[in-house]
Short mmCIF file of N, CA and C in Angstrom, two decimals:
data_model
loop_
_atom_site.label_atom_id
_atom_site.label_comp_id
_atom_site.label_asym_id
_atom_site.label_seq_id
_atom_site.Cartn_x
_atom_site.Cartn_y
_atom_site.Cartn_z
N UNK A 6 0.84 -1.18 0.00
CA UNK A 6 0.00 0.00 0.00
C UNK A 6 0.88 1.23 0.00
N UNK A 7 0.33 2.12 -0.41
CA UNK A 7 0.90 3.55 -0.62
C UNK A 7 0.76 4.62 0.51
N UNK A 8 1.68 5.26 0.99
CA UNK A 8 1.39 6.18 1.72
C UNK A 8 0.69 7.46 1.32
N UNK A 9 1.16 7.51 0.10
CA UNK A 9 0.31 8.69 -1.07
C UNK A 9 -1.14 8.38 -0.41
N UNK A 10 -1.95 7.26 -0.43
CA UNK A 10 -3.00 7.18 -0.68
C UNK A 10 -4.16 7.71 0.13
N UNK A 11 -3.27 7.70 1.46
CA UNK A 11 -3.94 8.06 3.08
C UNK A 11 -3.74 9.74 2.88
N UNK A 12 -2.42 9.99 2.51
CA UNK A 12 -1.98 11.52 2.68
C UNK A 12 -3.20 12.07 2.03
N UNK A 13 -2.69 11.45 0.75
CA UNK A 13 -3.76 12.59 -0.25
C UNK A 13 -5.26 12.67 0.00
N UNK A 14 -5.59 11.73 0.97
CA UNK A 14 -7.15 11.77 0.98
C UNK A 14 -7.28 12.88 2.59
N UNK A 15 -6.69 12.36 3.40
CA UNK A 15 -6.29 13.54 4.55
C UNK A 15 -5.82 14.76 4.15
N UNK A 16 -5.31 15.31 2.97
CA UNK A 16 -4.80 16.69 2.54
C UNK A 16 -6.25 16.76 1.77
N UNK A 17 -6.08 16.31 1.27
CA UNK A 17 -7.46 16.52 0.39
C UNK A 17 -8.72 16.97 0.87
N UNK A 18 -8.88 16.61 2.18
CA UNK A 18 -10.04 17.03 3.10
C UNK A 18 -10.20 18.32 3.63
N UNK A 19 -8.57 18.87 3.97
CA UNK A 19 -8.56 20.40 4.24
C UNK A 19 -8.53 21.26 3.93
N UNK A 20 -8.71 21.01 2.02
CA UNK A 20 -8.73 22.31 1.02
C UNK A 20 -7.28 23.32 1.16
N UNK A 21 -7.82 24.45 1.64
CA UNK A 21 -6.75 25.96 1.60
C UNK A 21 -6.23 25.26 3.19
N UNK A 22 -6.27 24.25 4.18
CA UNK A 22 -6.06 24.89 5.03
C UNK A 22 -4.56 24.70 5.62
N UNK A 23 -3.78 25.20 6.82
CA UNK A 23 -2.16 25.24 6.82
C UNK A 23 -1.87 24.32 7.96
N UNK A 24 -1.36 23.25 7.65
CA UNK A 24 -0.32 22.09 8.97
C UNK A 24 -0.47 22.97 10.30
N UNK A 25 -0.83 22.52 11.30
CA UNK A 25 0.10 23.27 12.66
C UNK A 25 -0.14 21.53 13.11
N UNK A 26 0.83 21.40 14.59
CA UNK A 26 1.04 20.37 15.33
C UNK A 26 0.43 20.04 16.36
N UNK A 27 -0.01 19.50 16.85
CA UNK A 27 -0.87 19.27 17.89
C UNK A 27 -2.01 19.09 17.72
N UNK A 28 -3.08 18.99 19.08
CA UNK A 28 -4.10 19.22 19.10
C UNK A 28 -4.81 20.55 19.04
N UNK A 29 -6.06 20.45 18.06
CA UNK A 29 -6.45 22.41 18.62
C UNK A 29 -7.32 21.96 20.42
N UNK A 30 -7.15 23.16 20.90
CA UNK A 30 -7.83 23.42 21.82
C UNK A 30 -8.61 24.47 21.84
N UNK A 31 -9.62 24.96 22.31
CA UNK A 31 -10.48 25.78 22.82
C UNK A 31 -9.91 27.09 23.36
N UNK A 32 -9.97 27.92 22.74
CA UNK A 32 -9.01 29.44 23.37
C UNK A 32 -10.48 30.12 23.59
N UNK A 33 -9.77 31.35 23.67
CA UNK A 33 -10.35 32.71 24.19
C UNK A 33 -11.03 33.19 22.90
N UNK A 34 -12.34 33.53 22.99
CA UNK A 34 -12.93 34.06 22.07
C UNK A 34 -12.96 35.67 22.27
N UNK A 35 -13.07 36.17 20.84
CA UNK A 35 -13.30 38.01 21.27
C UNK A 35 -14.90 37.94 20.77
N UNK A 36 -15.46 39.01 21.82
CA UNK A 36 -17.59 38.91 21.33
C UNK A 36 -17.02 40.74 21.07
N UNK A 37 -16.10 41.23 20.72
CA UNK A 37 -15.98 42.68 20.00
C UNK A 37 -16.73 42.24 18.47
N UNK A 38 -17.58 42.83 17.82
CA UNK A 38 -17.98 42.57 16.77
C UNK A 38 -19.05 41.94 16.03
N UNK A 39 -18.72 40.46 16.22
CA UNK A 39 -19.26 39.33 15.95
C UNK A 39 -20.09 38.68 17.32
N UNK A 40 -21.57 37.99 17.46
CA UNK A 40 -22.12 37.05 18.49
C UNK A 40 -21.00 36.57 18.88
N UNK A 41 -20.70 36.39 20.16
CA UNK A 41 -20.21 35.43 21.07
C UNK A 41 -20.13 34.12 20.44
N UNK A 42 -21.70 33.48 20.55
CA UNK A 42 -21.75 32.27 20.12
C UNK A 42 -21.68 31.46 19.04
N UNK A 43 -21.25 32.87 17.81
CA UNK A 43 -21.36 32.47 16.39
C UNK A 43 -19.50 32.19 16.36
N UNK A 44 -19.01 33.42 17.33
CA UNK A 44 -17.35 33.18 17.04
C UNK A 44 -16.86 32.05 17.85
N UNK A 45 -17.71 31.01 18.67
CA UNK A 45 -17.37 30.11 19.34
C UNK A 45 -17.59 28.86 18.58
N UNK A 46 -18.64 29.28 17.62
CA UNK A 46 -19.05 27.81 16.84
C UNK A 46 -17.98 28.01 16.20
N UNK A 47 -17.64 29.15 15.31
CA UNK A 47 -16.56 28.83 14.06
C UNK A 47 -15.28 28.79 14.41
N UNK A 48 -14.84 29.09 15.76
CA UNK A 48 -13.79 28.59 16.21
C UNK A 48 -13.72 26.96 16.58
N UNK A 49 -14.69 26.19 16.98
CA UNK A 49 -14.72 24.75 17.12
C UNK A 49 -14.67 24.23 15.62
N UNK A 50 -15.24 24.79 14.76
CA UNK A 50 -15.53 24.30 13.12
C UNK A 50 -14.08 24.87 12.46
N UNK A 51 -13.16 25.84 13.19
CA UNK A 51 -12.28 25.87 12.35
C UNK A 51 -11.02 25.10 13.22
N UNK A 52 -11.48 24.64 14.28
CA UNK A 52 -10.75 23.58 15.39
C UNK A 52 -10.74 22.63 14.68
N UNK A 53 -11.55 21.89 13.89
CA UNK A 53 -12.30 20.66 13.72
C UNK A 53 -10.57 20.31 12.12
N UNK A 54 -11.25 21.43 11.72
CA UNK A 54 -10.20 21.50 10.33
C UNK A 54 -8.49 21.78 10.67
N UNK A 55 -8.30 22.17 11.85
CA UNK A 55 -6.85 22.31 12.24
C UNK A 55 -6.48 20.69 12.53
N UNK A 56 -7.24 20.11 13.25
CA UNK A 56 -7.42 18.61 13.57
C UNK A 56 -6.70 17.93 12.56
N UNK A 57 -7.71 17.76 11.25
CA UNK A 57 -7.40 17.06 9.97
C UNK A 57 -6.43 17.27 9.55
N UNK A 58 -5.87 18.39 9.87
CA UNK A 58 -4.36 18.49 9.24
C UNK A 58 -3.56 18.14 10.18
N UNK A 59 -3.46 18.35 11.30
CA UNK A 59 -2.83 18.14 12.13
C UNK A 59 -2.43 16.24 11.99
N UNK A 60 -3.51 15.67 11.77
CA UNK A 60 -3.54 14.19 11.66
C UNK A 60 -3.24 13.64 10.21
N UNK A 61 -2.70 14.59 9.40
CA UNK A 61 -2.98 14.05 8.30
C UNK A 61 -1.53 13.33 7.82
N UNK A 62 -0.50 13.19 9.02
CA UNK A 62 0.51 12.27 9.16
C UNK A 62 0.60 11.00 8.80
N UNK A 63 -0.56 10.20 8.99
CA UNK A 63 -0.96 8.90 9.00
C UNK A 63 -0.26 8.40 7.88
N UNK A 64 0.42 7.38 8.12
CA UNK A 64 1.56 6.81 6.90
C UNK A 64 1.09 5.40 7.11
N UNK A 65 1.59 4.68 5.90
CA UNK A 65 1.71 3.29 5.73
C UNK A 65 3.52 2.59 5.90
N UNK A 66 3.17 1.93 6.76
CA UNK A 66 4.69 1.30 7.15
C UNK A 66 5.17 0.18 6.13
N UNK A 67 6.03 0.62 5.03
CA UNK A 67 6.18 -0.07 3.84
C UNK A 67 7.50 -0.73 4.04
N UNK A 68 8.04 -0.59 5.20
CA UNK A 68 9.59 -1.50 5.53
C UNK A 68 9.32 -2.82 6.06
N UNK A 69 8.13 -3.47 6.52
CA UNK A 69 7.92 -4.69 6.96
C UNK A 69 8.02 -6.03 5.86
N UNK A 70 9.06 -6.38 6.02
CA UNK A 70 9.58 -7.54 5.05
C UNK A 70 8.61 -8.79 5.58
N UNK A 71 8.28 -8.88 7.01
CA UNK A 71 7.47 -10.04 7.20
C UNK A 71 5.59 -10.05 7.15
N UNK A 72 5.18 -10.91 6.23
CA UNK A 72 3.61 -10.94 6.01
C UNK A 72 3.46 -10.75 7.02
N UNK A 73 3.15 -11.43 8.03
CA UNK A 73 2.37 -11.30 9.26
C UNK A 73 2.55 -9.36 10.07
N UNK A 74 3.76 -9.25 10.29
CA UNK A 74 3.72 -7.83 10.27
C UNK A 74 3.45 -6.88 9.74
N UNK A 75 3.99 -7.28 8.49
CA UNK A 75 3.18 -6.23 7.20
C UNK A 75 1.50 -6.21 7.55
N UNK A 76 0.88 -7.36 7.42
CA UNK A 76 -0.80 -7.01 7.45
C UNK A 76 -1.20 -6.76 9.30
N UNK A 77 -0.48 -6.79 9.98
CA UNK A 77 -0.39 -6.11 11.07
C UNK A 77 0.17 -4.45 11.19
N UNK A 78 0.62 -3.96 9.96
CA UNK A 78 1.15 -2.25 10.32
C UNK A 78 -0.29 -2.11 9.40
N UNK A 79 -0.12 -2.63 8.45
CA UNK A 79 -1.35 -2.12 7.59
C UNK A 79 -2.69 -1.97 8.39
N UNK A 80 -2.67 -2.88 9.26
CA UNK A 80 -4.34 -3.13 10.06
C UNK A 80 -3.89 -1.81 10.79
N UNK A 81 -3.20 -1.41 11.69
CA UNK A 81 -2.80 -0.66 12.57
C UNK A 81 -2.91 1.03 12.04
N UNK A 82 -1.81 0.90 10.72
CA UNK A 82 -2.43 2.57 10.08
C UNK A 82 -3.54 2.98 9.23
N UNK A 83 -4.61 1.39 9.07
CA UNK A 83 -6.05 1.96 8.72
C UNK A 83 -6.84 1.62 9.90
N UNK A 84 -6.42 1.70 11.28
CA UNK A 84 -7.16 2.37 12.44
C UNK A 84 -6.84 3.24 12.66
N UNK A 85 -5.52 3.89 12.18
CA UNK A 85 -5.62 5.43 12.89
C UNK A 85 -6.34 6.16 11.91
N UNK A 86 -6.30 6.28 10.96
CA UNK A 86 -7.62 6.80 9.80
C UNK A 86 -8.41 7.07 10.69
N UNK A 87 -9.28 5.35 10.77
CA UNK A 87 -10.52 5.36 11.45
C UNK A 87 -10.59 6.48 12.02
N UNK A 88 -9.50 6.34 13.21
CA UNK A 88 -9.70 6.86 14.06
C UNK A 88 -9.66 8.71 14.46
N UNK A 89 -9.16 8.76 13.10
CA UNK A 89 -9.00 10.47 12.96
C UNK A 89 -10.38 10.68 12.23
N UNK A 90 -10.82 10.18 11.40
CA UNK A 90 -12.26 10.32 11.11
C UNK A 90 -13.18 10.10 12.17
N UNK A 91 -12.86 9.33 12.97
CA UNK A 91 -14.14 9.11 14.26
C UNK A 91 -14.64 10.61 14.96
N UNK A 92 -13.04 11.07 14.97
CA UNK A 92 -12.94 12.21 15.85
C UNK A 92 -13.46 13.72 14.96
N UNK A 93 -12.83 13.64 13.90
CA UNK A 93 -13.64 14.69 12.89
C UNK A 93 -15.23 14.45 13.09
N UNK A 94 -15.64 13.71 12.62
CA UNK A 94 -16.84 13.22 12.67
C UNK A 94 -17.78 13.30 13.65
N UNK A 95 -17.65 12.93 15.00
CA UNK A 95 -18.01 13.50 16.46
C UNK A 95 -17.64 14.88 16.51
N UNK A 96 -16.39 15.42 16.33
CA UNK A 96 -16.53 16.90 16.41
C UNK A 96 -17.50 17.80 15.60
N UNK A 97 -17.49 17.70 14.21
CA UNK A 97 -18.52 17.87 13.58
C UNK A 97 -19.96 18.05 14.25
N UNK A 98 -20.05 16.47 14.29
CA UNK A 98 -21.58 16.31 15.32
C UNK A 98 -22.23 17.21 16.29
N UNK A 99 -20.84 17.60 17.24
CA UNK A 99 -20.90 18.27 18.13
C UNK A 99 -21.05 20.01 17.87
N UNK A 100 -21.08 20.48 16.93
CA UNK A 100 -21.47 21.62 16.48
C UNK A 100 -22.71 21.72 15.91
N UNK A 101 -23.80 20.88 15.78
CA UNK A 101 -25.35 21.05 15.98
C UNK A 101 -25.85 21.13 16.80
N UNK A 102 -26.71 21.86 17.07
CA UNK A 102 -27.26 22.78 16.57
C UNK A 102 -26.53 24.33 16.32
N UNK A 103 -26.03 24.28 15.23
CA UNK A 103 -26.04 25.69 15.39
C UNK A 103 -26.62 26.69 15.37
N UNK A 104 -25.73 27.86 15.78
CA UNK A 104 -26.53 29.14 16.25
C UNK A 104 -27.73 29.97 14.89
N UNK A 105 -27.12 29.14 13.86
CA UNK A 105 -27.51 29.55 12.34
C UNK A 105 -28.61 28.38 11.84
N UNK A 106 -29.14 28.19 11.64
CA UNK A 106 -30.08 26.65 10.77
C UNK A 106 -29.01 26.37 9.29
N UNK A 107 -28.15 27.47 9.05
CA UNK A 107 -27.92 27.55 7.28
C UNK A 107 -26.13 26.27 7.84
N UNK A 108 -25.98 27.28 9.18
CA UNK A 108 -24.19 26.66 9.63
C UNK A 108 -24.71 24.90 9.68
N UNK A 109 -25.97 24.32 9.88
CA UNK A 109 -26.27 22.87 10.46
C UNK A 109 -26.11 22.08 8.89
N UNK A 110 -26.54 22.95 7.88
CA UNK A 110 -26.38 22.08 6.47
C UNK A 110 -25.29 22.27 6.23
N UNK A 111 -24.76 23.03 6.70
CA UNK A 111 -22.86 23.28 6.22
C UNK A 111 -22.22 22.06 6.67
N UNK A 112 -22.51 21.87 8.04
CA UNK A 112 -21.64 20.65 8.76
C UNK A 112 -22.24 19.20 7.99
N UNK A 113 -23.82 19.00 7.42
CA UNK A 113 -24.22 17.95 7.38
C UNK A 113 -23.41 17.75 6.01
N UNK A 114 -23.65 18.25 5.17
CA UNK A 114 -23.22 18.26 3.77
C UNK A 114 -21.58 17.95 4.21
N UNK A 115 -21.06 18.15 5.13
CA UNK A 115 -19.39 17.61 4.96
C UNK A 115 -19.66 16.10 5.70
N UNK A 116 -20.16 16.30 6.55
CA UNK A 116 -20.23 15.00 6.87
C UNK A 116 -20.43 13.57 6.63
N UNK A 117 -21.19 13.67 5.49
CA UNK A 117 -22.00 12.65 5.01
C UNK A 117 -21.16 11.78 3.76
N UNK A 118 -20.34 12.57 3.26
CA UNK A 118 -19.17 11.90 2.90
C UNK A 118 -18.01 11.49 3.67
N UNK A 119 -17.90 12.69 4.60
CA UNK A 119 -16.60 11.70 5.60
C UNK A 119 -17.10 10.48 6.14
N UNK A 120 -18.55 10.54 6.26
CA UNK A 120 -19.07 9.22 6.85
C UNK A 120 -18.77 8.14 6.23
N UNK A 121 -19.28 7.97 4.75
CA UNK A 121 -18.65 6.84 3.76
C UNK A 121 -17.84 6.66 3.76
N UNK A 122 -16.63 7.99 3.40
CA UNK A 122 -15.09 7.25 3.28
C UNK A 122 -14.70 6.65 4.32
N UNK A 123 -15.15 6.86 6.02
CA UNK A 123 -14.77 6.42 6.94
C UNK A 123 -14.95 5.06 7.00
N UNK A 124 -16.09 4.60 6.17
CA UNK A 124 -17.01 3.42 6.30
C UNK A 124 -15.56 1.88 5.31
N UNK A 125 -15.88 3.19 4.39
CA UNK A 125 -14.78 2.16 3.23
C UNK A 125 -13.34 1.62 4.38
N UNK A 126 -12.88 2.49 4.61
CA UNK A 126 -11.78 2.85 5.47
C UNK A 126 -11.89 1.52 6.52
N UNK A 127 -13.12 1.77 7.36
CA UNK A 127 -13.45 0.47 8.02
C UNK A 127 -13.46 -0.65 7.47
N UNK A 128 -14.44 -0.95 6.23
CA UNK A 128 -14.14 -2.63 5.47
C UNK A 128 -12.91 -2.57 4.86
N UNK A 129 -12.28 -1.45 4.36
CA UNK A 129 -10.47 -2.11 4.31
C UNK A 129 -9.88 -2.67 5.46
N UNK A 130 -10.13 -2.23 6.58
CA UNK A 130 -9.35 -2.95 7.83
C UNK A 130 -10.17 -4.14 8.43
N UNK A 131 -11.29 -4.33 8.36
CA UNK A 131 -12.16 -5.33 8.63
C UNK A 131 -11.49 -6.52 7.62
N UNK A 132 -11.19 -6.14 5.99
CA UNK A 132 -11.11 -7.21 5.32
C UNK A 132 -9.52 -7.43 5.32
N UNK A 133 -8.34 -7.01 6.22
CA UNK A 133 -6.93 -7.46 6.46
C UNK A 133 -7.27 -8.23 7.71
N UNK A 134 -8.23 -7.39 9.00
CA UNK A 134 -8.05 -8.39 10.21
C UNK A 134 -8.60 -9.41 9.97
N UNK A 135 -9.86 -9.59 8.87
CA UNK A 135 -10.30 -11.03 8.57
C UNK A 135 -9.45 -12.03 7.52
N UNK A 136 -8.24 -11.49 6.97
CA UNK A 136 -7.66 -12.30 6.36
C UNK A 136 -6.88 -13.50 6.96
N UNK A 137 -6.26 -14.15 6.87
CA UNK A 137 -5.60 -15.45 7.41
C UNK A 137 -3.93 -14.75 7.00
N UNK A 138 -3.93 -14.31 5.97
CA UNK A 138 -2.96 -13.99 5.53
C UNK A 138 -3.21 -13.02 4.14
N UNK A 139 -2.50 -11.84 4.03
CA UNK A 139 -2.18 -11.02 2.55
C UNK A 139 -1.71 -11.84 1.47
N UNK A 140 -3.14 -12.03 0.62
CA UNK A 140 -2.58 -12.41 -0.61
C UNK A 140 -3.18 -10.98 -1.57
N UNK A 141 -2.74 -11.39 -2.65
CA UNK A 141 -2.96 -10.42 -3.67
C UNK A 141 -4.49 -9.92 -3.68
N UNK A 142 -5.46 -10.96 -3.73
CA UNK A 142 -6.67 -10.73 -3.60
C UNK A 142 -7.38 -9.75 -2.80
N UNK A 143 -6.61 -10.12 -1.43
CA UNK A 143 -6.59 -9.12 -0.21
C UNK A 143 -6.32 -7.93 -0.56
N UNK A 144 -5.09 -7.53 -0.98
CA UNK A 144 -4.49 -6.22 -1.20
C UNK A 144 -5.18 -5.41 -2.46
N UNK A 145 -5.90 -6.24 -3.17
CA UNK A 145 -6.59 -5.65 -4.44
C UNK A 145 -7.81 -4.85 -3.86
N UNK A 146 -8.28 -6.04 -2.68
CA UNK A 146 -9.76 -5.56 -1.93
C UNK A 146 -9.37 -4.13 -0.80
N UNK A 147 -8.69 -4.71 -0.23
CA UNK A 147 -8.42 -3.40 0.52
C UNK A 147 -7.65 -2.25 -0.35
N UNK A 148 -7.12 -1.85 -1.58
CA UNK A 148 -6.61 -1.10 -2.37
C UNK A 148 -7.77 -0.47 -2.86
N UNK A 149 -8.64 -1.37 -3.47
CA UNK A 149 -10.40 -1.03 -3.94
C UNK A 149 -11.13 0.19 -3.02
N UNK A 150 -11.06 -0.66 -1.76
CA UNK A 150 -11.97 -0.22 -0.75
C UNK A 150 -11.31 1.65 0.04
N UNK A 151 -9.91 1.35 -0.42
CA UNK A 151 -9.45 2.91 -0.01
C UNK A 151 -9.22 3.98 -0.98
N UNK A 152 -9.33 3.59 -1.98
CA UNK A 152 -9.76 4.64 -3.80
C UNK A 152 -11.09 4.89 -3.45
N UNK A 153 -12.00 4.22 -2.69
CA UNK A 153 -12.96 4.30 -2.89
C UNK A 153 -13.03 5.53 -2.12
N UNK A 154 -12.85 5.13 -1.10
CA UNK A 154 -12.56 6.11 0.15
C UNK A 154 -11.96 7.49 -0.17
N UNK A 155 -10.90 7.53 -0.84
CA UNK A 155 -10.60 8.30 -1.20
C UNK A 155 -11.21 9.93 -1.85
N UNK A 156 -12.00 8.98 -3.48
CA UNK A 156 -12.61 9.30 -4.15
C UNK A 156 -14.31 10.22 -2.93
N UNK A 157 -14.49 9.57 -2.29
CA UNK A 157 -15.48 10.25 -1.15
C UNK A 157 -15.21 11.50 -0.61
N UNK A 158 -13.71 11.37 0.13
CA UNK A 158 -13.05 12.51 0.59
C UNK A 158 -13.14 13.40 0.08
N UNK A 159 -12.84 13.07 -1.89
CA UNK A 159 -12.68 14.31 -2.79
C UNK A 159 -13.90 14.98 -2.40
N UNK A 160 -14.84 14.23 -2.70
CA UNK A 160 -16.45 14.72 -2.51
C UNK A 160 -16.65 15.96 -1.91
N UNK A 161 -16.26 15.43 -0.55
CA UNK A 161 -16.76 16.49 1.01
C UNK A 161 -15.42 17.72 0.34
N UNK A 162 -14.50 17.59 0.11
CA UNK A 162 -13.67 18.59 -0.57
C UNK A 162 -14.36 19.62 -1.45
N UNK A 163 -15.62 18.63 -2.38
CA UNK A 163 -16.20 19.65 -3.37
C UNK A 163 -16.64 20.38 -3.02
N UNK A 164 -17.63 19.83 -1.84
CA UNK A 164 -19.06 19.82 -1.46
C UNK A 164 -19.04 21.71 -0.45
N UNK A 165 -17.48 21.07 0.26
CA UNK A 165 -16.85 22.24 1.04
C UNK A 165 -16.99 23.27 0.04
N UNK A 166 -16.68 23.02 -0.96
CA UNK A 166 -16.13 24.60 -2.15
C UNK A 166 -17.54 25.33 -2.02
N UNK A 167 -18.70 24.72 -2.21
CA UNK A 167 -19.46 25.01 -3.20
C UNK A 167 -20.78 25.54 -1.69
N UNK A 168 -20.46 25.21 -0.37
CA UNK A 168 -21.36 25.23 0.80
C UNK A 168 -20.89 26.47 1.29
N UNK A 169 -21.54 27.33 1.58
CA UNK A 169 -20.95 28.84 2.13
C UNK A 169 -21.84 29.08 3.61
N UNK A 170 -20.83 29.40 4.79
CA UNK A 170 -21.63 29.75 5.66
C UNK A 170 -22.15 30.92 5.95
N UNK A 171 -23.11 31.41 6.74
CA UNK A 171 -24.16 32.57 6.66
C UNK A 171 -22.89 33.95 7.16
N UNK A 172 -22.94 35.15 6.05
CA UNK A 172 -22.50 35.81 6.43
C UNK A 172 -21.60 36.18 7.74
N UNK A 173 -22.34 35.81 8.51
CA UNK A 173 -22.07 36.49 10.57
C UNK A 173 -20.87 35.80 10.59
N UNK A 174 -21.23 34.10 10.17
CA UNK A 174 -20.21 33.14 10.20
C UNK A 174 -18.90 33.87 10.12
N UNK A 175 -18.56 33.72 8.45
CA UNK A 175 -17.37 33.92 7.99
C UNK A 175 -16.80 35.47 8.74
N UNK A 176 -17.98 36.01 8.79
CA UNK A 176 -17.51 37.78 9.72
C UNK A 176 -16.34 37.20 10.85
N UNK A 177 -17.09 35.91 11.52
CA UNK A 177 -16.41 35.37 12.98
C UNK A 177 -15.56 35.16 13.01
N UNK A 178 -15.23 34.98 11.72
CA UNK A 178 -13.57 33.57 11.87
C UNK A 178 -12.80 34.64 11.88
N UNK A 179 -12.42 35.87 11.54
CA UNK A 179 -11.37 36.73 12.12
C UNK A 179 -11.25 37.13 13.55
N UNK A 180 -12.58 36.75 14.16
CA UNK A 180 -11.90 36.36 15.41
C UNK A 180 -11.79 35.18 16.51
N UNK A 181 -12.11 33.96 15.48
CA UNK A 181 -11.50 32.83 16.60
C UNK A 181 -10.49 32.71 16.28
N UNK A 182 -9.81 32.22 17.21
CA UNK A 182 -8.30 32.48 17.57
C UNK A 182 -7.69 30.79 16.85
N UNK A 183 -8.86 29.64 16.39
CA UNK A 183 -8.30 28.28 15.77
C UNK A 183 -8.82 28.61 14.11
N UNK A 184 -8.87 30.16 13.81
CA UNK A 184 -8.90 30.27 12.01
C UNK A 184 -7.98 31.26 11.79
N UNK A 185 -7.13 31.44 12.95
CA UNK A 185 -5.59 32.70 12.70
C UNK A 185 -5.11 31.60 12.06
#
């Protein structure tokens, strides 16, 4: 498997947005300007997207000369996927209701593809831990199942271009302190 394949679908998810390290956390909001609660949502929603990049490390360990290890790193770096999608995904969640009805189709419309690719993502690792062993067949299915995935990601990428949040929104993000 390719490490390209994870990157590009994890870069691919964050559009314009820039690497930092870590986790985001929850800062100090400014209510000069903008609702309080509108610059708190788009600071969690632009938390959410610091995340994805932040995680979008996730590599495939291509030095394992032994099968059994090999489909053991492979099982291992399509759970951390999972598992960075779990967390996008719940974070997401966790920004409905918003303060806007227009910000709740913004989040659903991304979601609903990270949901699938996450899904694919899952029967690629479902169909290595159920293997006995990596044969070609295997690697074709789980290769299948993460293009597929992939190809989804692009989606929520589009879907992002083309979904605009309500005025106040975008006013906000100059001042949460996780869209500096």
């Amino acid at each position: 498997m390719k490490r390209w394949v994870v990157a590009v679908a994890l870069v691919g998810l964050t559009g314009c947005a820039v690497p930092v390290t870590g986790q985001p956390t929850a800062g100090p909001v400014s209510s000069g300007g903008a609702d309080a609660e509108v610059v708190r949502w788009v600071n969690n929603f632009c938390g959410v997207a610091k995340y994805m990049v932040a995680s979008g490390g996730v590599q495939f360990d291509q030095t394992q000369t032994d099968p059994a290890e090999a489909k053991k790193a492979i099982s291992d770096s399509l759970g951390r996927v999972v598992d960075v999608l779990d967390v996008v995904l719940h974070d997401l969640g966790e920004l409905t209701p918003a303060p806007n009805p227009a910000a709740d189709t913004a989040v659903e419309v991304i979601s609903e593809p990270l949901g699938r690719a996450r899904d694919k993502f899952v029967s690629a690792k479902a169909t290595v831990d159920d293997a006995p062993e990596m044969t070609t067949d295997i690697f074709s299915t789980v290769i299948q199942d993460m293009t597929e995935a992939v190809t989804v990601m692009n989606e929520a990428v589009e879907k992002m271009a083309v979904v605009s949040l309500p005025d106040d929104f975008r006013a906000a993000a100059g001042q949460a302190e996780n869209c500096a």
